[in-house]
């Protein structure tokens, strides 16, 4: 057993101190050539994940190349370049102020250069930048490179619903998994304990243990004492929940704003979880029902999102002020968007194309409230038929 | 179709106004002899459920006898009897002040008299009074009487885990189901929308539709426009969740008190849901996994309970003050108890008897923190092995 593997087992042993079982121990083979990792994206969540990854790459030098690059969209901060600030002061002063980054994390403003000779790419940019980034990367990425997308959601178009990981695979010809969970970025950056889910499907051209990325490698790459990782196969399941939770959060904001209390918010989350599962079964039959209620990317992320965040806030203000969604968004989010407002429309249009609108009464109710001014106090009646146990 | 059934269908049609499907419509046969209903218990939740039941019994006179009795533990309120106040002013001034009760709800201080010639008994008293109530009722209840228990939890003894509904069946020889859900009583009493789950297993001596209690009758008895009911078979599933959620809520209080934020609380709820499911599968193999994540009595009640309430408050104060559970309980609850403190001990002792402690790391961690002063900051490491996806 290699020194790196020893160390990893030791760490896991420590994590499980005082307990007999040690299912979390990862017996990792040293790899032929340590994997070189790059994180694309340097926003709040991008920088946080880059910190996590860099800490692990430093910790397991026989598995990962210690130096981790982070592609940064260059910005001028009071006359200094953001990349220079990150590389000298080890802080992303703009997007993750107050958090010290590991010194083996190197900011690079050159996208193509940042992925040179890389083995693993972690995508963590806003959804809307993905097409441009992929078109720039095209032709510069070896087909043996493996990727993990930390982007939330999916693309809904005329052709149907596409996972963002599938989009990356299609555009760049590389295998791509996903990372999603109940992860408010700032809390993870401050190393408050949380959990996440990584989903990755081993590709047909897998080169073998010790030579290629597998679940153990991904666990080693993302797991930290404060960031507990579960690695599964179901990329679709975790991506679906990551997108649709924002629609459910709007529903929670409505009933909160109406002053209906905790029972009503919990009811919306229950109904929402049911519709998320149904959506997965209908459009991604390969996704597993268990993912939604067992994984951090499922029920836990739903709970965190519905406990607060942009979508809840905008919906709550709609309820209390009577203003429309766009006014509330403008008033509260300072130019940022509440993703649920976009997603509920995309989902409505897609479900209409499929003739399946009535199978998703909560998603439809949220859409009608946001876009057609349906009275939100009718929400309970609008979603009543989700009850599957009726005669 | 009877007038009552017509009316019920009309109500459901109204609930579904504007939507094509109407799966919530209940086509209820008029019954040979309307069911006479009594609610035993008149606390906060007891009075609330009695209000719900009385409203429905008044609304469907061909199905239910309009007059509903509520057994009240007689108390003197400033020189007046509580039953007299309820019967003249239609308000339970002590336990549900400010809520007007239907005038067909009649308070009765005589337990035996309250169940005379009754067809359906709804139990809604504090857990600890159940043995005494049952021993008083013994011999006074016809075996054809059907019951629903609104009590939360189960009895853990040397013989194992027993459902309270099973206890009622054993003591009184009557079929008993359960009602449980994300139901903060005051919110339901104020007619803020919420959902609940009723579970009832049709007994072998079922006398036939129109003559005996079935799922449609129970739906009609409990469903209100503001209180949406789902009727299922799985009595064990909803009872288990109703008991164990309080242990999970203690865990949420700990991480909240430690200042770890929303991610951590969601993680505790995810892990807790997993252990609740496992507990059900291990000790009540007839319970269905879906109950836990599809029903109000499952995931929704867990979410509501973990969003606040006694157990969260006590655990939070333990974390912030360093005081022990009993001091915190005394300081916060004014003589009432945080049920999770009792349940986690009962569960620990039962699991120890079975040699299954290690299968429930969160329940065990909560127990050890409360009873043996384990440092709560070790919680993440203590529960790490629930991760089922590890190699």
XYZ file of C-alpha atoms in Angstrom:
782
model
C 0.000 0.000 0.000
C 1.334 3.396 -0.960
C 2.080 6.196 1.440
C -0.800 8.176 0.009
C -3.217 5.347 0.505
C -1.916 4.863 4.042
C -2.488 8.480 4.743
C -5.982 8.348 3.311
C -6.847 5.343 5.435
C -5.377 7.034 8.456
C -7.543 10.087 7.832
C -10.621 7.962 7.484
C -9.667 6.019 10.564
C -9.398 9.237 12.466
C -12.804 10.325 11.184
C -14.238 7.139 12.579
C -12.373 7.252 15.847
C -14.160 5.377 18.555
C -16.386 3.414 16.231
C -15.873 -0.116 15.080
C -17.045 0.047 11.522
C -15.113 2.140 9.083
C -17.151 2.077 5.925
C -15.797 5.485 5.049
C -12.224 4.287 4.659
C -11.118 4.562 1.062
C -8.498 2.053 0.002
C -6.955 3.996 -2.804
C -4.242 2.636 -5.067
C -1.387 4.988 -5.864
C -1.805 6.058 -9.465
C 0.752 5.624 -12.240
C 0.853 9.339 -12.877
C -0.815 11.676 -10.410
C -3.927 13.336 -11.824
C -3.643 16.979 -12.748
C -6.770 18.923 -11.801
C -8.166 22.261 -12.979
C -11.218 24.103 -11.714
C -12.974 26.310 -14.260
C -14.759 29.109 -12.478
C -13.931 31.413 -9.583
C -17.197 32.787 -8.262
C -18.420 32.168 -4.745
C -19.050 28.434 -5.248
C -16.269 27.984 -7.811
C -13.615 29.344 -5.456
C -15.007 27.291 -2.567
C -14.793 24.047 -4.537
C -11.308 25.015 -5.794
C -10.258 25.379 -2.148
C -11.631 21.922 -1.309
C -9.943 20.333 -4.330
C -6.608 22.052 -3.727
C -6.568 20.937 -0.099
C -7.024 17.324 -1.178
C -4.514 17.502 -4.036
C -1.929 18.783 -1.577
C -2.851 16.034 0.886
C -2.539 13.098 -1.530
C 0.499 13.843 -3.751
C 0.717 10.272 -5.017
C -2.812 10.511 -6.362
C -3.031 14.117 -7.481
C -0.546 16.645 -8.817
C -0.344 19.109 -5.917
C -0.622 22.193 -8.091
C -4.268 22.944 -8.932
C -5.170 25.606 -11.447
C -8.307 27.709 -11.231
C -9.425 29.528 -14.337
C -10.432 33.038 -13.378
C -12.343 35.472 -15.551
C -9.893 38.326 -15.203
C -11.141 41.458 -13.521
C -9.554 44.638 -12.394
C -9.916 45.231 -8.651
C -8.863 48.762 -7.765
C -6.025 48.653 -10.290
C -4.908 45.106 -9.444
C -5.672 41.981 -11.422
C -7.897 39.490 -9.585
C -5.574 36.600 -10.555
C -2.594 38.427 -9.095
C -4.440 39.083 -5.858
C -5.391 35.404 -5.596
C -1.846 34.231 -6.394
C -0.081 36.573 -4.005
C -2.550 37.142 -1.171
C -4.331 33.762 -1.514
C -7.757 35.278 -1.242
C -10.513 35.840 -3.781
C -11.296 39.278 -2.424
C -14.191 39.792 -4.829
C -16.154 36.544 -4.606
C -15.019 34.836 -1.414
C -13.606 37.541 0.837
C -12.189 36.598 4.209
C -11.312 33.011 3.248
C -7.654 31.999 2.901
C -7.023 29.759 -0.097
C -4.352 27.041 -0.166
C -1.082 28.225 -1.733
C -1.096 25.310 -4.185
C -4.177 26.817 -5.861
C -3.034 28.976 -8.751
C -5.300 31.397 -10.573
C -4.897 31.444 -14.350
C -6.717 33.950 -16.576
C -6.009 31.912 -19.737
C -8.722 29.298 -20.195
C -6.875 27.166 -22.745
C -3.618 27.281 -20.831
C -5.418 26.304 -17.611
C -6.492 22.929 -19.045
C -3.162 22.049 -20.689
C -2.204 18.425 -19.932
C -4.977 18.209 -17.405
C -6.631 14.918 -16.338
C -9.674 16.196 -14.434
C -11.690 19.356 -15.072
C -14.160 20.636 -12.489
C -16.701 23.010 -14.048
C -18.112 25.602 -11.691
C -19.333 28.626 -13.643
C -22.744 30.241 -13.984
C -25.008 28.152 -16.224
C -25.280 30.834 -18.911
C -21.505 30.917 -19.551
C -21.265 27.210 -20.287
C -21.833 27.345 -24.086
C -19.139 29.997 -24.573
C -16.641 28.196 -22.329
C -17.233 24.905 -24.117
C -16.834 26.438 -27.562
C -13.515 27.974 -26.473
C -12.300 24.680 -25.016
C -13.273 22.622 -28.055
C -10.225 20.991 -29.603
C -8.059 21.726 -26.566
C -9.214 18.884 -24.356
C -7.971 15.315 -24.672
C -10.840 12.770 -24.879
C -9.382 10.920 -21.880
C -9.949 13.918 -19.650
C -12.725 13.380 -17.071
C -14.976 16.124 -15.804
C -17.322 16.982 -12.951
C -19.934 19.678 -13.356
C -20.881 21.659 -10.246
C -23.422 23.649 -12.253
C -26.969 23.394 -11.032
C -29.760 22.393 -13.318
C -30.381 21.341 -16.857
C -31.035 22.827 -20.254
C -34.644 22.720 -21.441
C -34.981 23.166 -25.185
C -37.137 22.064 -28.067
C -35.405 18.677 -28.026
C -36.282 18.115 -24.411
C -34.425 18.237 -21.151
C -30.654 17.887 -21.336
C -28.327 17.489 -18.362
C -25.501 20.031 -18.310
C -23.058 17.174 -17.844
C -24.392 15.614 -21.060
C -23.969 18.974 -22.783
C -20.308 19.034 -21.712
C -19.847 15.454 -22.910
C -21.453 16.305 -26.236
C -19.483 19.487 -26.784
C -16.069 18.320 -25.621
C -16.247 14.553 -26.067
C -15.281 13.891 -22.434
C -17.005 11.872 -19.706
C -18.682 14.218 -17.240
C -20.304 13.638 -13.844
C -21.879 16.091 -11.429
C -21.505 17.400 -7.886
C -24.545 18.726 -6.019
C -25.713 18.934 -2.434
C -27.067 20.996 0.420
C -24.176 23.408 0.047
C -24.516 27.081 0.776
C -21.081 28.120 -0.505
C -20.107 30.440 2.330
C -20.826 27.791 4.949
C -18.624 25.280 3.089
C -15.875 27.875 2.658
C -15.945 28.505 6.420
C -15.517 24.766 6.893
C -18.817 24.283 8.666
C -19.759 20.671 8.266
C -21.934 19.743 5.311
C -22.518 16.909 2.895
C -22.568 16.640 -0.859
C -23.208 14.094 -3.585
C -20.896 13.344 -6.491
C -22.346 11.307 -9.341
C -20.153 9.749 -12.001
C -20.708 6.970 -14.448
C -17.585 4.990 -15.312
C -17.148 5.320 -19.106
C -16.603 2.483 -21.568
C -13.029 3.583 -22.238
C -12.108 3.343 -18.528
C -8.391 2.630 -18.373
C -8.381 0.746 -15.090
C -7.847 1.386 -11.397
C -4.745 3.445 -10.719
C -4.824 4.803 -14.251
C -8.193 6.474 -14.528
C -10.756 8.372 -12.495
C -13.138 6.172 -10.530
C -15.399 6.656 -7.514
C -12.530 6.319 -5.047
C -10.528 8.982 -6.822
C -13.516 11.333 -6.785
C -14.082 10.685 -3.106
C -10.439 11.551 -2.423
C -10.706 14.670 -4.583
C -13.777 16.163 -2.882
C -14.128 14.638 0.603
C -12.934 16.785 3.489
C -13.457 16.419 7.230
C -15.970 19.285 6.923
C -17.376 18.240 3.520
C -18.662 14.694 3.505
C -18.974 13.172 0.070
C -21.115 10.320 -1.144
C -20.219 9.063 -4.637
C -22.989 7.458 -6.685
C -23.802 6.632 -10.315
C -26.984 8.660 -10.766
C -25.923 11.838 -12.571
C -29.457 12.522 -13.816
C -31.061 12.233 -10.391
C -28.827 14.748 -8.676
C -28.998 17.186 -11.583
C -32.802 17.133 -11.764
C -33.193 17.862 -8.091
C -30.640 20.675 -8.343
C -32.741 22.422 -10.963
C -36.290 21.800 -9.811
C -35.746 22.605 -6.139
C -35.806 26.295 -7.060
C -39.353 25.997 -8.368
C -40.405 24.333 -5.117
C -38.681 27.115 -3.164
C -40.891 29.682 -4.912
C -43.927 27.756 -3.678
C -42.554 27.829 -0.128
C -42.006 31.571 -0.403
C -45.630 32.081 -1.456
C -47.133 30.226 1.518
C -44.654 31.870 3.892
C -45.545 35.278 2.550
C -49.221 34.461 2.996
C -48.465 33.799 6.666
C -49.517 30.160 6.518
C -46.634 28.920 8.633
C -44.452 25.851 8.843
C -47.092 23.214 8.081
C -47.779 24.769 4.691
C -44.114 25.134 3.779
C -43.472 21.491 4.699
C -46.471 20.460 2.588
C -45.080 22.313 -0.428
C -41.730 20.577 0.045
C -43.400 17.175 0.291
C -45.437 17.745 -2.850
C -42.375 19.200 -4.569
C -40.235 16.177 -3.741
C -42.958 13.983 -5.239
C -43.034 15.983 -8.459
C -39.236 16.011 -8.694
C -39.241 12.213 -8.420
C -42.001 11.964 -11.027
C -40.124 14.282 -13.388
C -37.038 12.110 -13.072
C -38.954 8.915 -13.694
C -40.709 10.378 -16.707
C -37.784 11.993 -18.515
C -34.740 10.191 -17.085
C -35.940 6.662 -16.388
C -32.343 5.687 -15.611
C -32.418 7.920 -12.519
C -33.057 6.140 -9.237
C -35.888 7.086 -6.896
C -33.589 6.585 -3.875
C -31.316 9.379 -5.037
C -34.027 11.931 -4.310
C -34.685 10.933 -0.723
C -31.342 9.433 0.310
C -28.807 11.888 -1.055
C -27.640 15.304 -0.013
C -28.304 16.447 -3.593
C -31.916 15.331 -3.130
C -34.019 15.958 -0.067
C -31.285 17.789 1.893
C -30.606 20.325 -0.856
C -34.359 20.816 -1.211
C -34.668 21.528 2.524
C -31.757 23.996 2.553
C -33.054 25.809 -0.503
C -36.595 26.033 0.872
C -35.303 27.300 4.228
C -34.122 30.498 2.587
C -32.287 31.830 -0.405
C -33.199 33.969 -3.376
C -36.233 32.107 -4.624
C -37.949 32.002 -1.248
C -37.244 35.706 -0.723
C -38.617 36.817 -4.087
C -41.758 34.693 -3.710
C -42.308 35.903 -0.156
C -42.131 39.524 -1.271
C -44.578 38.783 -4.103
C -47.018 37.487 -1.487
C -46.611 40.323 0.988
C -46.384 43.231 -1.484
C -48.603 42.086 -4.344
C -45.839 43.152 -6.748
C -44.931 40.943 -9.688
C -41.937 38.628 -9.802
C -39.712 40.940 -11.847
C -40.237 43.921 -9.582
C -39.488 41.777 -6.539
C -36.401 40.297 -8.171
C -35.130 43.770 -9.027
C -35.821 45.069 -5.541
C -34.143 42.189 -3.736
C -31.416 40.707 -5.893
C -29.481 43.672 -7.237
C -29.265 42.416 -10.818
C -28.992 38.728 -9.976
C -31.741 36.318 -10.919
C -33.979 33.944 -9.008
C -33.356 30.786 -11.002
C -36.769 29.305 -10.180
C -38.501 32.020 -12.213
C -36.681 30.885 -15.347
C -36.871 27.170 -14.575
C -40.630 27.109 -13.909
C -41.253 28.620 -17.352
C -38.885 26.221 -19.117
C -40.467 23.298 -17.307
C -43.997 24.491 -18.094
C -43.184 24.805 -21.799
C -41.569 21.405 -21.912
C -44.435 19.733 -20.041
C -46.919 21.416 -22.362
C -45.060 19.984 -25.354
C -45.320 16.545 -23.754
C -48.962 16.960 -22.697
C -47.883 16.288 -19.116
C -48.698 19.573 -17.399
C -51.370 17.970 -15.220
C -48.961 15.460 -13.755
C -47.065 18.311 -12.104
C -49.672 20.481 -10.402
C -47.227 22.276 -8.087
C -44.808 23.203 -10.875
C -47.795 24.354 -12.921
C -49.297 26.328 -10.034
C -45.991 28.129 -9.464
C -45.771 28.921 -13.177
C -49.346 30.238 -13.303
C -48.830 32.373 -10.205
C -45.616 33.889 -11.557
C -46.591 34.351 -15.212
C -50.379 34.563 -15.272
C -51.146 36.153 -11.959
C -53.146 33.230 -10.585
C -54.105 33.994 -6.978
C -51.576 32.257 -4.750
C -54.161 31.542 -2.080
C -55.569 28.934 -4.490
C -52.306 26.986 -4.329
C -53.677 24.214 -2.053
C -56.592 23.528 -4.389
C -54.340 23.694 -7.440
C -52.041 20.983 -6.094
C -54.690 18.861 -4.387
C -54.613 16.084 -6.950
C -51.031 15.085 -6.453
C -52.460 12.843 -3.758
C -51.807 9.421 -5.227
C -53.767 7.561 -2.640
C -57.163 8.816 -3.700
C -59.707 6.426 -5.036
C -76.275 8.874 -5.397
C -77.260 10.235 -2.014
C -77.511 13.872 -1.134
C -74.507 13.530 1.138
C -72.438 11.962 -1.585
C -73.573 14.659 -3.992
C -72.514 17.295 -1.573
C -69.168 15.655 -1.017
C -68.562 15.455 -4.729
C -69.606 19.053 -5.119
C -67.131 20.079 -2.452
C -64.376 18.174 -4.145
C -65.356 19.629 -7.493
C -65.082 23.075 -6.009
C -61.669 22.231 -4.577
C -60.546 21.290 -8.040
C -62.135 24.241 -9.765
C -60.413 25.027 -12.992
C -58.645 21.720 -13.293
C -59.711 18.779 -15.381
C -58.791 15.872 -13.192
C -60.582 15.409 -9.938
C -58.848 12.518 -8.302
C -59.692 14.035 -4.935
C -63.430 13.522 -5.340
C -64.706 10.968 -2.890
C -67.693 8.999 -4.067
C -69.147 8.103 -0.733
C -72.143 5.848 -0.283
C -74.722 6.962 2.255
C -74.400 4.671 5.239
C -77.149 2.550 6.748
C -76.836 4.252 10.091
C -74.709 7.394 10.350
C -71.509 6.874 12.330
C -71.396 8.343 15.772
C -67.991 9.848 16.555
C -66.262 10.724 19.835
C -62.929 12.435 20.334
C -61.074 11.495 23.508
C -58.832 14.360 24.536
C -59.166 18.116 24.645
C -55.680 19.562 24.739
C -54.314 21.820 22.031
C -54.204 19.102 19.349
C -57.187 17.180 20.717
C -59.479 20.192 20.529
C -58.183 21.080 17.066
C -58.937 17.597 15.709
C -62.343 17.637 17.438
C -63.096 20.886 15.599
C -62.123 19.298 12.255
C -64.200 16.190 12.941
C -67.247 18.123 14.151
C -67.180 20.335 11.050
C -67.265 17.264 8.827
C -69.906 15.426 10.854
C -72.119 18.467 10.543
C -71.408 18.686 6.811
C -72.252 15.048 5.963
C -75.282 14.133 8.094
C -76.047 11.035 6.023
C -72.624 9.642 6.828
C -72.035 10.879 10.359
C -74.243 11.670 13.321
C -73.930 15.437 13.536
C -73.403 15.536 17.272
C -69.766 14.854 18.165
C -68.693 14.331 21.739
C -65.307 15.348 23.090
C -64.176 13.821 26.338
C -62.663 16.550 28.463
C -60.594 16.040 31.592
C -62.642 18.342 33.796
C -60.885 21.390 35.155
C -61.985 24.381 37.100
C -61.299 27.637 35.264
C -61.844 30.585 37.588
C -64.821 28.909 39.212
C -66.329 27.597 35.970
C -66.103 24.068 34.655
C -64.104 23.737 31.435
C -66.830 21.537 29.876
C -69.440 24.193 30.615
C -67.314 26.894 29.047
C -66.842 24.776 25.933
C -70.543 23.898 25.708
C -71.836 27.418 26.232
C -69.134 29.683 24.797
C -67.829 27.166 22.225
C -64.237 27.831 23.028
C -61.601 25.806 24.852
C -60.286 28.828 26.696
C -57.531 26.873 28.386
C -55.978 24.839 25.563
C -57.133 26.497 22.336
C -58.028 30.070 23.200
C -59.341 32.341 20.490
C -60.730 29.563 18.284
C -64.485 29.171 17.937
C -65.595 25.552 18.021
C -68.589 24.205 16.073
C -71.781 24.108 18.168
C -72.294 20.411 17.360
C -69.167 19.605 19.372
C -70.211 18.743 22.902
C -67.770 18.470 25.785
C -68.398 15.554 28.151
C -66.433 15.050 31.380
C -67.586 11.433 31.721
C -65.282 9.147 29.753
C -67.550 6.093 29.742
C -70.625 8.110 28.866
C -68.765 9.841 26.019
C -68.222 6.548 24.162
C -71.747 5.161 24.662
C -73.114 3.717 21.385
C -70.219 5.220 19.509
C -68.929 3.883 16.150
C -65.655 5.753 15.823
C -63.291 6.870 18.586
C -60.525 9.353 17.872
C -57.795 9.199 20.537
C -55.920 12.429 21.067
C -54.445 12.546 24.568
C -50.881 12.794 25.829
C -49.039 9.490 25.400
C -48.599 8.924 29.159
C -52.359 8.960 29.849
C -53.130 6.191 27.361
C -52.807 3.194 29.748
C -55.148 4.745 32.299
C -57.712 5.774 29.675
C -57.669 2.305 28.124
C -58.095 0.549 31.452
C -61.097 2.770 32.203
C -62.635 2.096 28.792
C -62.145 -1.660 28.970
C -65.485 -3.467 28.816
C -67.324 -0.342 27.675
C -66.401 -0.436 24.001
C -68.110 -2.649 21.442
C -65.607 -4.690 19.372
C -67.090 -3.243 16.170
C -66.001 0.224 17.169
C -63.169 1.585 14.990
C -60.494 3.947 16.259
C -57.887 6.401 15.055
C -54.969 7.350 17.281
C -53.576 10.872 16.898
C -50.937 10.140 19.533
C -47.384 10.499 18.380
C -44.902 7.734 18.818
C -44.660 4.221 20.068
C -44.031 2.335 23.257
C -40.551 0.860 23.665
C -40.393 -1.866 26.264
C -38.599 -5.077 27.014
C -40.761 -6.852 24.438
C -39.724 -4.461 21.717
C -41.329 -1.558 19.934
C -45.103 -1.419 20.020
C -47.288 0.990 18.064
C -49.748 2.919 20.215
C -52.499 1.898 17.803
C -51.583 -1.742 18.454
C -51.670 -1.039 22.175
C -55.231 0.309 21.817
C -56.224 -2.725 19.733
C -54.737 -5.056 22.320
C -56.310 -3.328 25.305
C -59.765 -2.668 23.883
C -60.094 -5.287 21.159
C -60.924 -2.690 18.498
C -59.290 -1.951 15.131
C -57.173 1.182 15.379
C -55.415 3.313 12.759
C -53.376 6.483 13.127
C -53.350 10.118 12.046
C -50.062 11.975 11.768
C -48.657 14.805 9.681
C -46.861 18.124 9.499
C -49.430 19.648 11.813
C -48.585 22.360 14.267
C -51.937 22.417 16.080
C -52.410 26.167 16.261
C -51.866 26.568 12.517
C -54.487 23.876 11.805
C -56.913 25.446 14.294
C -56.505 28.789 12.522
C -57.374 26.996 9.288
C -54.067 27.682 7.636
C -53.627 25.085 4.953
C -51.795 21.909 5.871
C -51.736 18.229 5.054
C -51.959 15.090 7.110
C -51.835 11.331 6.707
C -54.397 8.880 8.030
C -53.411 5.227 8.042
C -55.943 2.488 8.573
C -55.915 -1.195 7.814
C -59.325 -2.649 6.969
C -59.953 -5.407 9.573
C -61.004 -8.964 8.851
C -64.456 -8.387 10.366
C -65.146 -5.481 7.971
C -68.910 -5.297 7.561
C -68.944 -3.813 4.063
C -69.139 -0.439 2.370
C -71.919 1.720 3.770
C -71.887 -0.274 6.991
C -68.371 0.073 8.267
C -65.462 2.477 8.373
C -63.258 2.425 5.282
C -60.753 4.806 3.697
C -63.488 6.930 2.118
C -65.238 7.380 5.439
C -61.976 8.402 7.089
C -61.247 10.865 4.303
C -64.695 12.404 4.801
C -64.182 12.515 8.561
C -60.843 14.353 8.526
C -60.462 16.147 5.185
C -61.174 19.867 5.209
C -60.461 22.549 2.608
C -57.629 23.692 4.916
C -56.596 20.193 6.062
C -55.786 17.896 3.177
C -55.894 14.235 4.028
C -54.239 11.297 2.381
C -55.490 7.888 3.551
C -53.098 4.940 3.343
C -52.632 1.473 4.839
C -49.258 1.909 6.517
C -50.016 2.517 10.208
C -46.507 1.471 11.275
C -44.743 3.804 8.860
C -46.506 6.962 9.965
C -46.209 6.087 13.649
C -42.474 5.412 13.471
C -41.747 8.701 11.786
C -43.917 10.538 14.329
C -41.798 9.206 17.175
C -38.294 9.283 15.749
C -38.491 12.757 14.199
C -38.004 14.217 17.686
C -34.613 12.534 18.006
C -33.579 13.979 14.639
C -34.807 17.415 15.768
C -32.389 17.265 18.722
C -29.556 16.701 16.240
C -30.683 19.733 14.234
C -30.749 21.815 17.401
C -27.161 20.811 18.213
C -25.733 21.867 14.834
C -27.806 25.045 14.842
C -26.585 25.905 18.297
C -23.012 25.280 17.152
C -23.608 27.898 14.455
C -23.054 25.466 11.593
C -25.931 26.765 9.517
C -28.475 25.393 7.096
C -26.257 22.876 5.302
C -25.602 21.034 8.539
C -29.234 21.008 9.626
C -30.289 19.633 6.229
C -27.596 16.961 6.503
C -28.928 15.868 9.895
C -32.439 15.643 8.454
C -31.207 13.585 5.493
C -29.324 11.180 7.721
C -32.275 11.085 10.112
C -34.723 10.214 7.362
C -32.412 7.365 6.342
C -32.286 6.006 9.894
C -36.058 6.326 10.307
C -36.522 4.275 7.132
C -34.005 1.703 8.338
C -35.702 1.461 11.737
C -39.014 0.825 10.007
C -37.570 -1.835 7.747
C -35.841 -3.574 10.617
C -38.649 -3.648 13.191
C -41.806 -3.176 11.089
C -41.027 -4.905 7.805
C -44.656 -4.408 6.781
C -44.095 -0.621 6.659
C -43.489 0.822 3.216
C -40.401 2.863 2.356
C -42.551 5.266 0.279
C -44.517 6.313 3.351
C -41.450 8.032 4.741
C -40.693 10.204 1.728
C -44.138 10.584 0.137
C -46.422 11.291 3.076
C -47.059 14.304 5.228
C -46.486 12.063 8.264
C -43.026 11.286 6.851
C -40.663 13.821 5.353
C -43.013 16.813 5.804
C -43.525 16.248 9.520
C -39.761 15.756 9.875
C -39.120 19.105 8.157
C -41.674 20.987 10.274
C -40.362 19.465 13.482
C -36.742 20.232 12.599
C -37.628 23.820 11.655
C -38.496 24.589 15.266
C -40.322 23.250 18.239
C -39.330 22.051 21.681
C -36.665 19.548 20.776
C -34.766 21.944 18.525
C -34.938 24.661 21.179
C -33.653 22.471 24.005
C -30.793 21.098 21.898
C -29.867 24.554 20.672
C -29.631 25.858 24.214
C -27.505 22.847 25.189
C -25.080 23.837 22.425
C -24.950 27.542 23.190
C -24.963 27.354 26.987
C -23.112 24.111 27.695
C -25.856 23.207 30.173
C -27.239 19.679 30.267
C -30.506 18.588 28.695
C -32.539 18.652 31.908
C -31.488 22.145 32.864
C -32.310 23.379 29.368
C -35.659 21.605 29.385
C -36.522 23.169 32.729
C -35.432 26.609 31.604
C -37.360 26.547 28.325
C -40.380 24.306 28.642
C -42.007 25.277 31.910
C -42.619 21.746 33.123
C -43.326 20.218 29.714
C -40.975 17.688 28.209
C -38.946 17.482 25.031
C -40.099 14.088 23.783
C -36.852 13.420 21.889
C -34.921 13.202 25.167
C -37.073 10.279 26.279
C -37.326 8.643 22.862
C -33.566 8.653 22.176
C -32.980 6.752 25.420
C -35.752 4.231 24.745
C -34.445 3.704 21.225
C -30.856 3.327 22.427
C -31.850 0.702 24.983
C -33.909 -1.207 22.478
C -31.160 -1.104 19.832
C -28.630 -2.258 22.390
C -30.852 -5.228 23.218
C -30.943 -6.059 19.489
C -27.227 -5.464 18.934
C -28.153 -2.881 16.299
C -26.795 0.327 17.803
C -24.215 0.728 15.042
C -26.824 0.711 12.322
C -28.227 3.968 13.698
C -25.248 6.273 14.200
C -27.292 9.492 14.377
C -29.740 8.160 16.962
C -26.772 6.843 18.929
C -24.842 10.102 18.641
C -27.838 12.073 19.932
C -28.192 9.627 22.819
C -24.502 9.843 23.718
C -24.522 13.644 23.566
C -27.602 13.899 25.792
C -26.809 11.155 28.298
C -23.033 10.733 28.277
C -21.831 14.189 27.471
C -20.154 13.282 24.188
C -18.881 16.477 22.539
C -21.461 17.529 19.972
C -18.837 18.882 17.620
C -17.931 15.245 16.908
C -21.407 14.627 15.488
C -20.269 14.583 11.820
C -17.622 11.941 12.507
C -20.019 9.924 14.636
C -22.562 9.664 11.849
C -20.140 9.411 8.933
C -20.752 5.740 8.281
C -24.381 6.033 7.407
C -23.052 6.628 3.907
C -24.242 3.486 2.163
C -22.412 4.131 -1.048
C -18.952 3.635 0.330
C -16.824 0.771 -0.875
